[in-house]
Amino acid sequence: MRRPSAPTASPSSGRVLILAGSDSGGGAGIQADIKTVTALGGYAATALTAITVQNTLGVSAVHPLPAGLVEAQARAVLDDIGADALKTGMLGRAAVVEAAARILDAAAGVPAVVDPVMVAKGGAALLEDPAVDAVRTLLIPRAALLTPNAPEAAVLTGLAVETTDDLRRAGEALLRLGAAAVLMKGGHIAGGTIVDILMTPAGETGFEGPRLATRHTHGTGCTLASACATGLAQGLPLTAAVARAWAYVHEAILRAPGYGRGHGPLDHAWPLRGGV
């Protein structure tokens, strides 16, 4: 198991096109994605999929954007700025998942990090049931890296995911569905140590650390996936990209500013202050 050291901002850029929803509280979603990519030295471009009304206490409303508008945003970016990596987050509906698959095909050869966002930290559903199968059949086979947590992996595979061994079994099932690699996140697995497992057909790498006693974990999944995408966009090998992302998120949790009365946001900008 690896315990990665904290990263510093990369001097190289790397263009990351993000398809995700907005979080009005700024802790998750496209706001967290932009902060993460920027903090790690990349360039963030976006295709907004939905507007949510939320804060650290939860999501109170969701306004989805038309799938055609989502696709048009992404194509406008690809046609002009281009991308070195793509990242998908909250997609919400099957039509948007289908649009995302077309965008991934249009960016052939560009690695895609797929975060199968299904439920917000406060419990609100962010992916309609009919869209789950679309994620399974359209996005997983197109993913250079899939980043499910345990509940998401359970839904996608139909397997119980309650232990670290369960994470591995679900990861193997997701690889069989066509993902090139999966980062199985163990935050929902009981225990004092959190173990995440990066799995590829060639083997696995574990990342572990103590469970932090904090309520400030809003947006950790979005942040981790975007950090991985930034590393890939900057040309890092997969394991190095995940290791840097893992360490970045760990430190961002430790430095959380303490905002809000619920699940608070991370400190995304900590590398830009020179570690101070």
PDB file of C-alpha atoms in Angstrom:
ATOM      1  CA  MET A   1       0.000   0.000   0.000  1.00  0.00           C
ATOM      2  CA  ARG A   2       1.233   3.473  -0.842  1.00  0.00           C
ATOM      3  CA  ARG A   3       1.094   6.594   1.323  1.00  0.00           C
ATOM      4  CA  PRO A   4       1.729   9.341  -1.254  1.00  0.00           C
ATOM      5  CA  SER A   5       3.453  12.554  -0.221  1.00  0.00           C
ATOM      6  CA  ALA A   6       1.690  15.874  -0.694  1.00  0.00           C
ATOM      7  CA  PRO A   7       1.975  17.330  -4.200  1.00  0.00           C
ATOM      8  CA  THR A   8       2.996  20.735  -5.413  1.00  0.00           C
ATOM      9  CA  ALA A   9       1.418  22.509  -8.373  1.00  0.00           C
ATOM     10  CA  SER A  10       2.749  21.243 -11.697  1.00  0.00           C
ATOM     11  CA  PRO A  11       4.514  23.737 -13.973  1.00  0.00           C
ATOM     12  CA  SER A  12       3.006  22.067 -17.037  1.00  0.00           C
ATOM     13  CA  SER A  13      -0.529  22.901 -18.096  1.00  0.00           C
ATOM     14  CA  GLY A  14      -2.814  20.241 -19.505  1.00  0.00           C
ATOM     15  CA  ARG A  15      -6.281  21.027 -20.831  1.00  0.00           C
ATOM     16  CA  VAL A  16      -9.149  19.290 -19.017  1.00  0.00           C
ATOM     17  CA  LEU A  17     -12.681  19.414 -20.423  1.00  0.00           C
ATOM     18  CA  ILE A  18     -15.199  18.767 -17.637  1.00  0.00           C
ATOM     19  CA  LEU A  19     -18.831  17.673 -18.120  1.00  0.00           C
ATOM     20  CA  ALA A  20     -20.558  18.149 -14.777  1.00  0.00           C
ATOM     21  CA  GLY A  21     -23.216  19.983 -12.798  1.00  0.00           C
ATOM     22  CA  SER A  22     -22.931  23.240 -10.885  1.00  0.00           C
ATOM     23  CA  ASP A  23     -22.811  23.372  -7.078  1.00  0.00           C
ATOM     24  CA  SER A  24     -23.972  26.780  -5.850  1.00  0.00           C
ATOM     25  CA  GLY A  25     -22.091  26.178  -2.596  1.00  0.00           C
ATOM     26  CA  GLY A  26     -18.825  25.797  -4.484  1.00  0.00           C
ATOM     27  CA  GLY A  27     -17.660  22.660  -2.707  1.00  0.00           C
ATOM     28  CA  ALA A  28     -18.438  20.019  -5.320  1.00  0.00           C
ATOM     29  CA  GLY A  29     -19.427  19.776  -8.959  1.00  0.00           C
ATOM     30  CA  ILE A  30     -17.969  21.963 -11.647  1.00  0.00           C
ATOM     31  CA  GLN A  31     -16.788  24.567  -9.141  1.00  0.00           C
ATOM     32  CA  ALA A  32     -14.660  22.006  -7.305  1.00  0.00           C
ATOM     33  CA  ASP A  33     -13.443  20.639 -10.633  1.00  0.00           C
ATOM     34  CA  ILE A  34     -12.255  24.034 -11.865  1.00  0.00           C
ATOM     35  CA  LYS A  35     -10.526  24.798  -8.567  1.00  0.00           C
ATOM     36  CA  THR A  36      -8.773  21.434  -8.574  1.00  0.00           C
ATOM     37  CA  VAL A  37      -7.518  21.616 -12.153  1.00  0.00           C
ATOM     38  CA  THR A  38      -6.274  25.158 -11.598  1.00  0.00           C
ATOM     39  CA  ALA A  39      -4.563  24.359  -8.295  1.00  0.00           C
ATOM     40  CA  LEU A  40      -2.646  21.520  -9.956  1.00  0.00           C
ATOM     41  CA  GLY A  41      -1.454  23.726 -12.812  1.00  0.00           C
ATOM     42  CA  GLY A  42      -3.936  22.687 -15.508  1.00  0.00           C
ATOM     43  CA  TYR A  43      -6.433  24.553 -17.671  1.00  0.00           C
ATOM     44  CA  ALA A  44     -10.118  23.833 -17.022  1.00  0.00           C
ATOM     45  CA  ALA A  45     -12.857  24.107 -19.645  1.00  0.00           C
ATOM     46  CA  THR A  46     -16.437  23.076 -18.986  1.00  0.00           C
ATOM     47  CA  ALA A  47     -19.731  21.816 -20.352  1.00  0.00           C
ATOM     48  CA  LEU A  48     -22.389  22.408 -17.713  1.00  0.00           C
ATOM     49  CA  THR A  49     -24.969  19.621 -17.371  1.00  0.00           C
ATOM     50  CA  ALA A  50     -27.245  20.959 -14.623  1.00  0.00           C
ATOM     51  CA  ILE A  51     -27.723  23.758 -12.130  1.00  0.00           C
ATOM     52  CA  THR A  52     -28.256  22.681  -8.547  1.00  0.00           C
ATOM     53  CA  VAL A  53     -29.449  24.660  -5.568  1.00  0.00           C
ATOM     54  CA  GLN A  54     -27.299  23.416  -2.724  1.00  0.00           C
ATOM     55  CA  ASN A  55     -25.075  24.231   0.201  1.00  0.00           C
ATOM     56  CA  THR A  56     -23.319  22.159   2.833  1.00  0.00           C
ATOM     57  CA  LEU A  57     -26.697  21.050   4.214  1.00  0.00           C
ATOM     58  CA  GLY A  58     -27.873  19.406   0.986  1.00  0.00           C
ATOM     59  CA  VAL A  59     -29.441  19.780  -2.442  1.00  0.00           C
ATOM     60  CA  SER A  60     -32.849  21.456  -2.555  1.00  0.00           C
ATOM     61  CA  ALA A  61     -33.376  21.701  -6.333  1.00  0.00           C
ATOM     62  CA  VAL A  62     -31.889  20.493  -9.614  1.00  0.00           C
ATOM     63  CA  HIS A  63     -32.430  22.115 -13.011  1.00  0.00           C
ATOM     64  CA  PRO A  64     -31.061  19.883 -15.805  1.00  0.00           C
ATOM     65  CA  LEU A  65     -29.838  21.484 -19.014  1.00  0.00           C
ATOM     66  CA  PRO A  66     -30.855  20.079 -22.426  1.00  0.00           C
ATOM     67  CA  ALA A  67     -28.584  17.328 -23.702  1.00  0.00           C
ATOM     68  CA  GLY A  68     -28.078  19.186 -26.974  1.00  0.00           C
ATOM     69  CA  LEU A  69     -26.810  22.240 -25.101  1.00  0.00           C
ATOM     70  CA  VAL A  70     -24.418  20.100 -23.057  1.00  0.00           C
ATOM     71  CA  GLU A  71     -23.027  18.540 -26.225  1.00  0.00           C
ATOM     72  CA  ALA A  72     -22.769  21.922 -27.969  1.00  0.00           C
ATOM     73  CA  GLN A  73     -20.721  23.356 -25.104  1.00  0.00           C
ATOM     74  CA  ALA A  74     -18.287  20.457 -25.221  1.00  0.00           C
ATOM     75  CA  ARG A  75     -17.947  20.498 -29.000  1.00  0.00           C
ATOM     76  CA  ALA A  76     -17.289  24.239 -28.957  1.00  0.00           C
ATOM     77  CA  VAL A  77     -14.379  23.640 -26.598  1.00  0.00           C
ATOM     78  CA  LEU A  78     -12.994  20.695 -28.549  1.00  0.00           C
ATOM     79  CA  ASP A  79     -13.281  22.515 -31.878  1.00  0.00           C
ATOM     80  CA  ASP A  80     -11.227  25.459 -30.658  1.00  0.00           C
ATOM     81  CA  ILE A  81      -9.255  24.907 -27.442  1.00  0.00           C
ATOM     82  CA  GLY A  82      -9.002  21.131 -27.518  1.00  0.00           C
ATOM     83  CA  ALA A  83      -8.436  18.841 -24.544  1.00  0.00           C
ATOM     84  CA  ASP A  84      -5.712  16.598 -23.145  1.00  0.00           C
ATOM     85  CA  ALA A  85      -8.150  14.797 -20.820  1.00  0.00           C
ATOM     86  CA  LEU A  86     -11.880  14.730 -20.196  1.00  0.00           C
ATOM     87  CA  LYS A  87     -13.723  14.300 -16.916  1.00  0.00           C
ATOM     88  CA  THR A  88     -17.395  13.485 -16.459  1.00  0.00           C
ATOM     89  CA  GLY A  89     -19.263  14.100 -13.224  1.00  0.00           C
ATOM     90  CA  MET A  90     -22.974  14.638 -12.619  1.00  0.00           C
ATOM     91  CA  LEU A  91     -24.829  13.807 -15.840  1.00  0.00           C
ATOM     92  CA  GLY A  92     -28.302  13.218 -14.429  1.00  0.00           C
ATOM     93  CA  ARG A  93     -30.255  11.819 -17.359  1.00  0.00           C
ATOM     94  CA  ALA A  94     -29.776   9.109 -19.980  1.00  0.00           C
ATOM     95  CA  ALA A  95     -29.874  11.644 -22.816  1.00  0.00           C
ATOM     96  CA  VAL A  96     -26.940  13.528 -21.270  1.00  0.00           C
ATOM     97  CA  VAL A  97     -25.030  10.273 -20.752  1.00  0.00           C
ATOM     98  CA  GLU A  98     -25.551   9.534 -24.442  1.00  0.00           C
ATOM     99  CA  ALA A  99     -24.311  13.019 -25.332  1.00  0.00           C
ATOM    100  CA  ALA A 100     -21.258  12.506 -23.133  1.00  0.00           C
ATOM    101  CA  ALA A 101     -20.474   9.244 -24.929  1.00  0.00           C
ATOM    102  CA  ARG A 102     -20.589  11.073 -28.264  1.00  0.00           C
ATOM    103  CA  ILE A 103     -18.210  13.700 -26.912  1.00  0.00           C
ATOM    104  CA  LEU A 104     -15.781  11.047 -25.702  1.00  0.00           C
ATOM    105  CA  ASP A 105     -15.878   9.515 -29.179  1.00  0.00           C
ATOM    106  CA  ALA A 106     -15.319  12.922 -30.774  1.00  0.00           C
ATOM    107  CA  ALA A 107     -12.214  13.297 -28.614  1.00  0.00           C
ATOM    108  CA  ALA A 108     -10.815   9.942 -29.704  1.00  0.00           C
ATOM    109  CA  GLY A 109      -7.463   9.192 -28.103  1.00  0.00           C
ATOM    110  CA  VAL A 110      -8.012  11.649 -25.248  1.00  0.00           C
ATOM    111  CA  PRO A 111      -8.233   9.836 -21.876  1.00  0.00           C
ATOM    112  CA  ALA A 112     -11.539  10.167 -20.041  1.00  0.00           C
ATOM    113  CA  VAL A 113     -11.957   9.987 -16.278  1.00  0.00           C
ATOM    114  CA  VAL A 114     -15.535   8.930 -15.528  1.00  0.00           C
ATOM    115  CA  ASP A 115     -16.867   9.695 -12.061  1.00  0.00           C
ATOM    116  CA  PRO A 116     -20.265   7.922 -11.947  1.00  0.00           C
ATOM    117  CA  VAL A 117     -21.955  10.502  -9.718  1.00  0.00           C
ATOM    118  CA  MET A 118     -25.228   9.087  -8.411  1.00  0.00           C
ATOM    119  CA  VAL A 119     -25.961  10.598  -4.991  1.00  0.00           C
ATOM    120  CA  ALA A 120     -24.940  13.882  -3.363  1.00  0.00           C
ATOM    121  CA  LYS A 121     -23.157  13.872  -0.004  1.00  0.00           C
ATOM    122  CA  GLY A 122     -26.422  14.823   1.691  1.00  0.00           C
ATOM    123  CA  GLY A 123     -28.340  11.960   0.032  1.00  0.00           C
ATOM    124  CA  ALA A 124     -30.032  13.659  -2.949  1.00  0.00           C
ATOM    125  CA  ALA A 125     -30.228  11.531  -6.103  1.00  0.00           C
ATOM    126  CA  LEU A 126     -28.136  13.003  -8.944  1.00  0.00           C
ATOM    127  CA  LEU A 127     -28.598  10.257 -11.551  1.00  0.00           C
ATOM    128  CA  GLU A 128     -31.992   9.024 -12.717  1.00  0.00           C
ATOM    129  CA  ASP A 129     -32.523   5.270 -12.649  1.00  0.00           C
ATOM    130  CA  PRO A 130     -32.806   4.942 -16.465  1.00  0.00           C
ATOM    131  CA  ALA A 131     -29.423   6.637 -16.789  1.00  0.00           C
ATOM    132  CA  VAL A 132     -27.617   4.005 -14.717  1.00  0.00           C
ATOM    133  CA  ASP A 133     -27.721   1.460 -17.515  1.00  0.00           C
ATOM    134  CA  ALA A 134     -26.515   4.114 -19.950  1.00  0.00           C
ATOM    135  CA  VAL A 135     -23.505   4.770 -17.729  1.00  0.00           C
ATOM    136  CA  ARG A 136     -22.873   1.031 -17.544  1.00  0.00           C
ATOM    137  CA  THR A 137     -23.075   0.398 -21.288  1.00  0.00           C
ATOM    138  CA  LEU A 138     -21.872   3.703 -22.797  1.00  0.00           C
ATOM    139  CA  LEU A 139     -19.414   5.349 -20.418  1.00  0.00           C
ATOM    140  CA  ILE A 140     -17.675   2.505 -18.609  1.00  0.00           C
ATOM    141  CA  PRO A 141     -16.285   1.019 -21.857  1.00  0.00           C
ATOM    142  CA  ARG A 142     -15.001   4.495 -22.817  1.00  0.00           C
ATOM    143  CA  ALA A 143     -13.324   5.217 -19.470  1.00  0.00           C
ATOM    144  CA  ALA A 144      -9.553   5.413 -19.206  1.00  0.00           C
ATOM    145  CA  LEU A 145     -10.256   5.609 -15.472  1.00  0.00           C
ATOM    146  CA  LEU A 146     -13.521   4.952 -13.621  1.00  0.00           C
ATOM    147  CA  THR A 147     -13.757   6.313 -10.048  1.00  0.00           C
ATOM    148  CA  PRO A 148     -16.736   4.763  -8.208  1.00  0.00           C
ATOM    149  CA  ASN A 149     -17.280   4.753  -4.478  1.00  0.00           C
ATOM    150  CA  ALA A 150     -18.634   1.591  -2.851  1.00  0.00           C
ATOM    151  CA  PRO A 151     -22.369   2.396  -3.226  1.00  0.00           C
ATOM    152  CA  GLU A 152     -21.880   3.389  -6.883  1.00  0.00           C
ATOM    153  CA  ALA A 153     -19.892   0.229  -7.578  1.00  0.00           C
ATOM    154  CA  ALA A 154     -22.662  -1.836  -5.988  1.00  0.00           C
ATOM    155  CA  VAL A 155     -25.303  -0.268  -8.243  1.00  0.00           C
ATOM    156  CA  LEU A 156     -23.198  -0.637 -11.378  1.00  0.00           C
ATOM    157  CA  THR A 157     -22.251  -4.270 -10.751  1.00  0.00           C
ATOM    158  CA  GLY A 158     -25.148  -5.629  -8.697  1.00  0.00           C
ATOM    159  CA  LEU A 159     -22.657  -6.896  -6.118  1.00  0.00           C
ATOM    160  CA  ALA A 160     -22.579  -6.206  -2.392  1.00  0.00           C
ATOM    161  CA  VAL A 161     -19.664  -3.867  -1.621  1.00  0.00           C
ATOM    162  CA  GLU A 162     -19.088  -3.766   2.116  1.00  0.00           C
ATOM    163  CA  THR A 163     -15.436  -4.790   2.550  1.00  0.00           C
ATOM    164  CA  THR A 164     -12.113  -4.157   0.848  1.00  0.00           C
ATOM    165  CA  ASP A 165     -12.303  -7.593  -0.742  1.00  0.00           C
ATOM    166  CA  ASP A 166     -15.742  -6.624  -2.064  1.00  0.00           C
ATOM    167  CA  LEU A 167     -14.146  -3.524  -3.594  1.00  0.00           C
ATOM    168  CA  ARG A 168     -11.741  -5.775  -5.477  1.00  0.00           C
ATOM    169  CA  ARG A 169     -14.501  -8.065  -6.724  1.00  0.00           C
ATOM    170  CA  ALA A 170     -16.541  -5.111  -7.920  1.00  0.00           C
ATOM    171  CA  GLY A 171     -13.464  -3.593  -9.532  1.00  0.00           C
ATOM    172  CA  GLU A 172     -12.832  -6.792 -11.447  1.00  0.00           C
ATOM    173  CA  ALA A 173     -16.446  -6.747 -12.645  1.00  0.00           C
ATOM    174  CA  LEU A 174     -16.095  -3.140 -13.814  1.00  0.00           C
ATOM    175  CA  LEU A 175     -12.924  -4.001 -15.708  1.00  0.00           C
ATOM    176  CA  ARG A 176     -14.841  -6.781 -17.432  1.00  0.00           C
ATOM    177  CA  LEU A 177     -17.454  -4.181 -18.442  1.00  0.00           C
ATOM    178  CA  GLY A 178     -14.737  -2.425 -20.396  1.00  0.00           C
ATOM    179  CA  ALA A 179     -13.090   0.217 -18.201  1.00  0.00           C
ATOM    180  CA  ALA A 180      -9.362   0.473 -18.871  1.00  0.00           C
ATOM    181  CA  ALA A 181      -8.751   1.123 -15.169  1.00  0.00           C
ATOM    182  CA  VAL A 182     -10.832   1.630 -12.039  1.00  0.00           C
ATOM    183  CA  LEU A 183     -10.053   3.493  -8.843  1.00  0.00           C
ATOM    184  CA  MET A 184     -12.199   1.792  -6.234  1.00  0.00           C
ATOM    185  CA  LYS A 185     -12.793   4.286  -3.414  1.00  0.00           C
ATOM    186  CA  GLY A 186     -13.064   2.815   0.060  1.00  0.00           C
ATOM    187  CA  GLY A 187     -14.392   5.745   2.052  1.00  0.00           C
ATOM    188  CA  HIS A 188     -17.720   3.992   2.656  1.00  0.00           C
ATOM    189  CA  ILE A 189     -16.052   0.812   3.932  1.00  0.00           C
ATOM    190  CA  ALA A 190     -16.107   0.626   7.731  1.00  0.00           C
ATOM    191  CA  GLY A 191     -12.827   0.870   9.611  1.00  0.00           C
ATOM    192  CA  GLY A 192     -10.222   3.290  10.888  1.00  0.00           C
ATOM    193  CA  THR A 193      -8.157   3.082   7.689  1.00  0.00           C
ATOM    194  CA  ILE A 194      -9.389   4.085   4.248  1.00  0.00           C
ATOM    195  CA  VAL A 195      -8.108   1.944   1.389  1.00  0.00           C
ATOM    196  CA  ASP A 196      -8.544   2.953  -2.243  1.00  0.00           C
ATOM    197  CA  ILE A 197      -7.495   0.472  -4.913  1.00  0.00           C
ATOM    198  CA  LEU A 198      -6.337   1.350  -8.426  1.00  0.00           C
ATOM    199  CA  MET A 199      -7.020  -1.680 -10.607  1.00  0.00           C
ATOM    200  CA  THR A 200      -6.013  -2.432 -14.189  1.00  0.00           C
ATOM    201  CA  PRO A 201      -5.859  -5.701 -16.125  1.00  0.00           C
ATOM    202  CA  ALA A 202      -2.136  -5.727 -15.285  1.00  0.00           C
ATOM    203  CA  GLY A 203      -2.558  -5.535 -11.514  1.00  0.00           C
ATOM    204  CA  GLU A 204      -3.414  -3.203  -8.649  1.00  0.00           C
ATOM    205  CA  THR A 205      -1.957  -0.449  -6.475  1.00  0.00           C
ATOM    206  CA  GLY A 206      -3.382   0.381  -3.068  1.00  0.00           C
ATOM    207  CA  PHE A 207      -3.519   3.797  -1.423  1.00  0.00           C
ATOM    208  CA  GLU A 208      -4.269   3.931   2.277  1.00  0.00           C
ATOM    209  CA  GLY A 209      -4.426   6.407   5.109  1.00  0.00           C
ATOM    210  CA  PRO A 210      -6.176   6.984   8.422  1.00  0.00           C
ATOM    211  CA  ARG A 211      -9.841   7.948   8.371  1.00  0.00           C
ATOM    212  CA  LEU A 212     -10.006  11.636   9.212  1.00  0.00           C
ATOM    213  CA  ALA A 213     -12.479  12.673  11.904  1.00  0.00           C
ATOM    214  CA  THR A 214     -14.088  15.553  10.021  1.00  0.00           C
ATOM    215  CA  ARG A 215     -17.409  16.583   8.514  1.00  0.00           C
ATOM    216  CA  HIS A 216     -15.602  18.567   5.802  1.00  0.00           C
ATOM    217  CA  THR A 217     -15.660  16.046   2.970  1.00  0.00           C
ATOM    218  CA  HIS A 218     -18.082  17.670   0.517  1.00  0.00           C
ATOM    219  CA  GLY A 219     -16.853  17.216  -3.052  1.00  0.00           C
ATOM    220  CA  THR A 220     -14.106  14.702  -2.348  1.00  0.00           C
ATOM    221  CA  GLY A 221     -15.181  12.458  -5.241  1.00  0.00           C
ATOM    222  CA  CYS A 222     -15.379  15.312  -7.748  1.00  0.00           C
ATOM    223  CA  THR A 223     -12.041  16.640  -6.543  1.00  0.00           C
ATOM    224  CA  LEU A 224     -10.257  13.300  -6.731  1.00  0.00           C
ATOM    225  CA  ALA A 225     -11.506  12.542 -10.248  1.00  0.00           C
ATOM    226  CA  SER A 226     -10.573  15.998 -11.520  1.00  0.00           C
ATOM    227  CA  ALA A 227      -7.133  15.744  -9.938  1.00  0.00           C
ATOM    228  CA  CYS A 228      -6.617  12.392 -11.689  1.00  0.00           C
ATOM    229  CA  ALA A 229      -7.742  13.913 -14.996  1.00  0.00           C
ATOM    230  CA  THR A 230      -5.310  16.805 -14.558  1.00  0.00           C
ATOM    231  CA  GLY A 231      -2.424  14.435 -14.050  1.00  0.00           C
ATOM    232  CA  LEU A 232      -3.323  12.462 -17.168  1.00  0.00           C
ATOM    233  CA  ALA A 233      -3.693  15.715 -19.130  1.00  0.00           C
ATOM    234  CA  GLN A 234      -0.194  16.701 -18.025  1.00  0.00           C
ATOM    235  CA  GLY A 235       1.247  13.420 -19.262  1.00  0.00           C
ATOM    236  CA  LEU A 236       1.708  11.649 -15.930  1.00  0.00           C
ATOM    237  CA  PRO A 237       1.493   7.848 -15.982  1.00  0.00           C
ATOM    238  CA  LEU A 238      -1.778   6.574 -14.540  1.00  0.00           C
ATOM    239  CA  THR A 239      -0.394   5.437 -11.171  1.00  0.00           C
ATOM    240  CA  ALA A 240       1.535   8.682 -10.689  1.00  0.00           C
ATOM    241  CA  ALA A 241      -1.543  10.741 -11.608  1.00  0.00           C
ATOM    242  CA  VAL A 242      -3.666   8.867  -9.062  1.00  0.00           C
ATOM    243  CA  ALA A 243      -0.970   9.076  -6.371  1.00  0.00           C
ATOM    244  CA  ARG A 244      -0.681  12.834  -6.764  1.00  0.00           C
ATOM    245  CA  ALA A 245      -4.472  13.231  -6.805  1.00  0.00           C
ATOM    246  CA  TRP A 246      -4.864  11.086  -3.689  1.00  0.00           C
ATOM    247  CA  ALA A 247      -2.299  13.113  -1.757  1.00  0.00           C
ATOM    248  CA  TYR A 248      -3.803  16.401  -2.959  1.00  0.00           C
ATOM    249  CA  VAL A 249      -7.272  15.461  -1.710  1.00  0.00           C
ATOM    250  CA  HIS A 250      -5.946  14.185   1.616  1.00  0.00           C
ATOM    251  CA  GLU A 251      -4.218  17.494   2.292  1.00  0.00           C
ATOM    252  CA  ALA A 252      -7.232  19.491   1.068  1.00  0.00           C
ATOM    253  CA  ILE A 253      -9.380  17.713   3.662  1.00  0.00           C
ATOM    254  CA  LEU A 254      -6.856  18.419   6.405  1.00  0.00           C
ATOM    255  CA  ARG A 255      -6.831  22.111   5.470  1.00  0.00           C
ATOM    256  CA  ALA A 256     -10.616  22.465   5.069  1.00  0.00           C
ATOM    257  CA  PRO A 257     -11.680  26.043   5.895  1.00  0.00           C
ATOM    258  CA  GLY A 258     -14.573  24.994   8.119  1.00  0.00           C
ATOM    259  CA  TYR A 259     -17.352  26.650   6.137  1.00  0.00           C
ATOM    260  CA  GLY A 260     -21.005  25.716   6.500  1.00  0.00           C
ATOM    261  CA  ARG A 261     -23.094  23.826   9.026  1.00  0.00           C
ATOM    262  CA  GLY A 262     -23.177  20.500   7.168  1.00  0.00           C
ATOM    263  CA  HIS A 263     -20.743  18.617   4.939  1.00  0.00           C
ATOM    264  CA  GLY A 264     -18.165  21.363   4.474  1.00  0.00           C
ATOM    265  CA  PRO A 265     -15.912  22.000   1.469  1.00  0.00           C
ATOM    266  CA  LEU A 266     -12.214  21.230   1.086  1.00  0.00           C
ATOM    267  CA  ASP A 267      -9.345  23.686   0.696  1.00  0.00           C
ATOM    268  CA  HIS A 268      -8.774  23.229  -3.026  1.00  0.00           C
ATOM    269  CA  ALA A 269      -6.273  26.066  -3.334  1.00  0.00           C
ATOM    270  CA  TRP A 270      -3.706  24.926  -0.799  1.00  0.00           C
ATOM    271  CA  PRO A 271      -0.890  24.166  -3.303  1.00  0.00           C
ATOM    272  CA  LEU A 272      -1.127  27.725  -4.669  1.00  0.00           C
ATOM    273  CA  ARG A 273      -0.081  29.111  -1.300  1.00  0.00           C
ATOM    274  CA  GLY A 274       3.197  27.277  -1.391  1.00  0.00           C
ATOM    275  CA  GLY A 275       2.078  24.791   1.228  1.00  0.00           C
ATOM    276  CA  VAL A 276       1.472  27.548   3.774  1.00  0.00           C
TER     277      VAL A 276
END
